[in-house]
mmCIF file with all atom_site columns, C-alpha atoms in Angstrom:
data_model
loop_
_atom_site.group_PDB
_atom_site.id
_atom_site.type_symbol
_atom_site.label_atom_id
_atom_site.label_alt_id
_atom_site.label_comp_id
_atom_site.label_asym_id
_atom_site.label_entity_id
_atom_site.label_seq_id
_atom_site.pdbx_PDB_ins_code
_atom_site.Cartn_x
_atom_site.Cartn_y
_atom_site.Cartn_z
_atom_site.occupancy
_atom_site.B_iso_or_equiv
_atom_site.pdbx_formal_charge
_atom_site.auth_seq_id
_atom_site.auth_comp_id
_atom_site.auth_asym_id
_atom_site.auth_atom_id
_atom_site.pdbx_PDB_model_num
ATOM 1  C CA . UNK X 1 1  ? -75.429 -55.875 -27.081 1.00 56.00 ? 1  UNK X CA 1
ATOM 2  C CA . UNK X 1 2  ? -72.079 -55.186 -28.675 1.00 68.00 ? 2  UNK X CA 1
ATOM 3  C CA . UNK X 1 3  ? -69.208 -57.252 -27.363 1.00 79.00 ? 3  UNK X CA 1
ATOM 4  C CA . UNK X 1 4  ? -65.770 -55.930 -26.641 1.00 87.00 ? 4  UNK X CA 1
ATOM 5  C CA . UNK X 1 5  ? -62.576 -56.843 -28.465 1.00 94.00 ? 5  UNK X CA 1
ATOM 6  C CA . UNK X 1 6  ? -63.712 -56.865 -32.086 1.00 94.00 ? 6  UNK X CA 1
ATOM 7  C CA . UNK X 1 7  ? -61.474 -57.206 -35.112 1.00 94.00 ? 7  UNK X CA 1
ATOM 8  C CA . UNK X 1 8  ? -61.617 -54.825 -38.052 1.00 93.00 ? 8  UNK X CA 1
ATOM 9  C CA . UNK X 1 9  ? -63.444 -57.520 -40.049 1.00 92.00 ? 9  UNK X CA 1
ATOM 10 C CA . UNK X 1 10 ? -66.121 -57.863 -37.342 1.00 93.00 ? 10 UNK X CA 1
ATOM 11 C CA . UNK X 1 11 ? -66.593 -54.103 -37.111 1.00 91.00 ? 11 UNK X CA 1
ATOM 12 C CA . UNK X 1 12 ? -66.876 -53.759 -40.912 1.00 90.00 ? 12 UNK X CA 1
ATOM 13 C CA . UNK X 1 13 ? -69.386 -56.622 -41.096 1.00 91.00 ? 13 UNK X CA 1
ATOM 14 C CA . UNK X 1 14 ? -71.546 -55.168 -38.337 1.00 89.00 ? 14 UNK X CA 1
ATOM 15 C CA . UNK X 1 15 ? -71.537 -51.654 -39.751 1.00 89.00 ? 15 UNK X CA 1
ATOM 16 C CA . UNK X 1 16 ? -72.567 -52.999 -43.145 1.00 88.00 ? 16 UNK X CA 1
ATOM 17 C CA . UNK X 1 17 ? -75.180 -55.504 -41.950 1.00 89.00 ? 17 UNK X CA 1
ATOM 18 C CA . UNK X 1 18 ? -76.795 -53.585 -39.102 1.00 88.00 ? 18 UNK X CA 1
ATOM 19 C CA . UNK X 1 19 ? -76.443 -49.981 -40.197 1.00 86.00 ? 19 UNK X CA 1
ATOM 20 C CA . UNK X 1 20 ? -76.316 -50.349 -43.988 1.00 88.00 ? 20 UNK X CA 1
ATOM 21 C CA . UNK X 1 21 ? -73.143 -48.285 -44.242 1.00 86.00 ? 21 UNK X CA 1
ATOM 22 C CA . UNK X 1 22 ? -70.759 -49.402 -46.929 1.00 84.00 ? 22 UNK X CA 1
ATOM 23 C CA . UNK X 1 23 ? -67.235 -48.226 -46.324 1.00 86.00 ? 23 UNK X CA 1
ATOM 24 C CA . UNK X 1 24 ? -63.916 -49.822 -47.185 1.00 89.00 ? 24 UNK X CA 1
ATOM 25 C CA . UNK X 1 25 ? -61.884 -51.626 -44.568 1.00 90.00 ? 25 UNK X CA 1
ATOM 26 C CA . UNK X 1 26 ? -59.085 -49.147 -45.206 1.00 93.00 ? 26 UNK X CA 1
ATOM 27 C CA . UNK X 1 27 ? -61.364 -46.187 -44.455 1.00 93.00 ? 27 UNK X CA 1
ATOM 28 C CA . UNK X 1 28 ? -62.653 -47.791 -41.265 1.00 92.00 ? 28 UNK X CA 1
ATOM 29 C CA . UNK X 1 29 ? -59.120 -48.654 -40.248 1.00 93.00 ? 29 UNK X CA 1
ATOM 30 C CA . UNK X 1 30 ? -58.156 -44.980 -40.574 1.00 95.00 ? 30 UNK X CA 1
ATOM 31 C CA . UNK X 1 31 ? -61.178 -43.947 -38.478 1.00 93.00 ? 31 UNK X CA 1
ATOM 32 C CA . UNK X 1 32 ? -60.265 -46.483 -35.806 1.00 94.00 ? 32 UNK X CA 1
ATOM 33 C CA . UNK X 1 33 ? -56.687 -45.160 -35.763 1.00 95.00 ? 33 UNK X CA 1
ATOM 34 C CA . UNK X 1 34 ? -58.016 -41.649 -35.056 1.00 95.00 ? 34 UNK X CA 1
ATOM 35 C CA . UNK X 1 35 ? -60.260 -42.983 -32.271 1.00 92.00 ? 35 UNK X CA 1
ATOM 36 C CA . UNK X 1 36 ? -57.295 -44.879 -30.835 1.00 93.00 ? 36 UNK X CA 1
ATOM 37 C CA . UNK X 1 37 ? -55.080 -41.786 -30.838 1.00 93.00 ? 37 UNK X CA 1
ATOM 38 C CA . UNK X 1 38 ? -57.877 -39.843 -29.095 1.00 88.00 ? 38 UNK X CA 1
ATOM 39 C CA . UNK X 1 39 ? -58.108 -42.528 -26.412 1.00 89.00 ? 39 UNK X CA 1
ATOM 40 C CA . UNK X 1 40 ? -61.699 -43.460 -27.288 1.00 89.00 ? 40 UNK X CA 1
ATOM 41 C CA . UNK X 1 41 ? -60.842 -47.046 -28.173 1.00 93.00 ? 41 UNK X CA 1
ATOM 42 C CA . UNK X 1 42 ? -58.186 -49.361 -26.809 1.00 93.00 ? 42 UNK X CA 1
ATOM 43 C CA . UNK X 1 43 ? -56.238 -51.915 -28.795 1.00 95.00 ? 43 UNK X CA 1
ATOM 44 C CA . UNK X 1 44 ? -55.152 -55.426 -27.893 1.00 95.00 ? 44 UNK X CA 1
ATOM 45 C CA . UNK X 1 45 ? -53.239 -57.769 -30.151 1.00 95.00 ? 45 UNK X CA 1
ATOM 46 C CA . UNK X 1 46 ? -54.205 -61.439 -30.264 1.00 95.00 ? 46 UNK X CA 1
ATOM 47 C CA . UNK X 1 47 ? -51.633 -63.045 -32.513 1.00 95.00 ? 47 UNK X CA 1
ATOM 48 C CA . UNK X 1 48 ? -51.807 -61.079 -35.743 1.00 95.00 ? 48 UNK X CA 1
ATOM 49 C CA . UNK X 1 49 ? -55.329 -59.770 -35.086 1.00 94.00 ? 49 UNK X CA 1
ATOM 50 C CA . UNK X 1 50 ? -55.848 -56.285 -33.715 1.00 95.00 ? 50 UNK X CA 1
ATOM 51 C CA . UNK X 1 51 ? -58.838 -56.179 -31.351 1.00 96.00 ? 51 UNK X CA 1
ATOM 52 C CA . UNK X 1 52 ? -60.679 -52.924 -30.684 1.00 95.00 ? 52 UNK X CA 1
ATOM 53 C CA . UNK X 1 53 ? -62.611 -52.045 -27.512 1.00 94.00 ? 53 UNK X CA 1
ATOM 54 C CA . UNK X 1 54 ? -64.615 -48.899 -26.846 1.00 90.00 ? 54 UNK X CA 1
ATOM 55 C CA . UNK X 1 55 ? -63.472 -47.047 -23.713 1.00 87.00 ? 55 UNK X CA 1
ATOM 56 C CA . UNK X 1 56 ? -66.855 -46.135 -22.250 1.00 82.00 ? 56 UNK X CA 1
ATOM 57 C CA . UNK X 1 57 ? -65.343 -43.958 -19.532 1.00 82.00 ? 57 UNK X CA 1
ATOM 58 C CA . UNK X 1 58 ? -64.300 -41.424 -22.189 1.00 75.00 ? 58 UNK X CA 1
ATOM 59 C CA . UNK X 1 59 ? -67.832 -41.228 -23.529 1.00 74.00 ? 59 UNK X CA 1
ATOM 60 C CA . UNK X 1 60 ? -69.475 -40.939 -20.114 1.00 76.00 ? 60 UNK X CA 1
ATOM 61 C CA . UNK X 1 61 ? -67.212 -38.007 -19.214 1.00 74.00 ? 61 UNK X CA 1
ATOM 62 C CA . UNK X 1 62 ? -68.187 -36.354 -22.520 1.00 72.00 ? 62 UNK X CA 1
ATOM 63 C CA . UNK X 1 63 ? -71.878 -37.001 -21.855 1.00 71.00 ? 63 UNK X CA 1
ATOM 64 C CA . UNK X 1 64 ? -71.733 -35.438 -18.413 1.00 76.00 ? 64 UNK X CA 1
ATOM 65 C CA . UNK X 1 65 ? -69.529 -32.578 -19.574 1.00 74.00 ? 65 UNK X CA 1
ATOM 66 C CA . UNK X 1 66 ? -69.402 -30.927 -22.971 1.00 73.00 ? 66 UNK X CA 1
ATOM 67 C CA . UNK X 1 67 ? -72.242 -32.907 -24.614 1.00 72.00 ? 67 UNK X CA 1
ATOM 68 C CA . UNK X 1 68 ? -74.653 -32.089 -21.765 1.00 75.00 ? 68 UNK X CA 1
ATOM 69 C CA . UNK X 1 69 ? -74.776 -28.507 -23.038 1.00 79.00 ? 69 UNK X CA 1
ATOM 70 C CA . UNK X 1 70 ? -76.812 -29.793 -26.010 1.00 79.00 ? 70 UNK X CA 1
ATOM 71 C CA . UNK X 1 71 ? -79.673 -31.163 -23.878 1.00 70.00 ? 71 UNK X CA 1
ATOM 72 C CA . UNK X 1 72 ? -81.231 -34.629 -23.949 1.00 61.00 ? 72 UNK X CA 1
#
């Protein structure tokens, strides 16, 4: 299970270790900024650390709407 409120470092580590994807922190930071502007992730600051949380309600509305046209 993936926990909420992860830092960029935690996300980079997980993507590399679990999925074998090697991408720079800068590239992932840009991707997260796009997801944030689209409302797919939310941001919370804890001191100087930016914590990212997936907004599952956005994805469930996509799954029951537009994505459902593609089948299971």
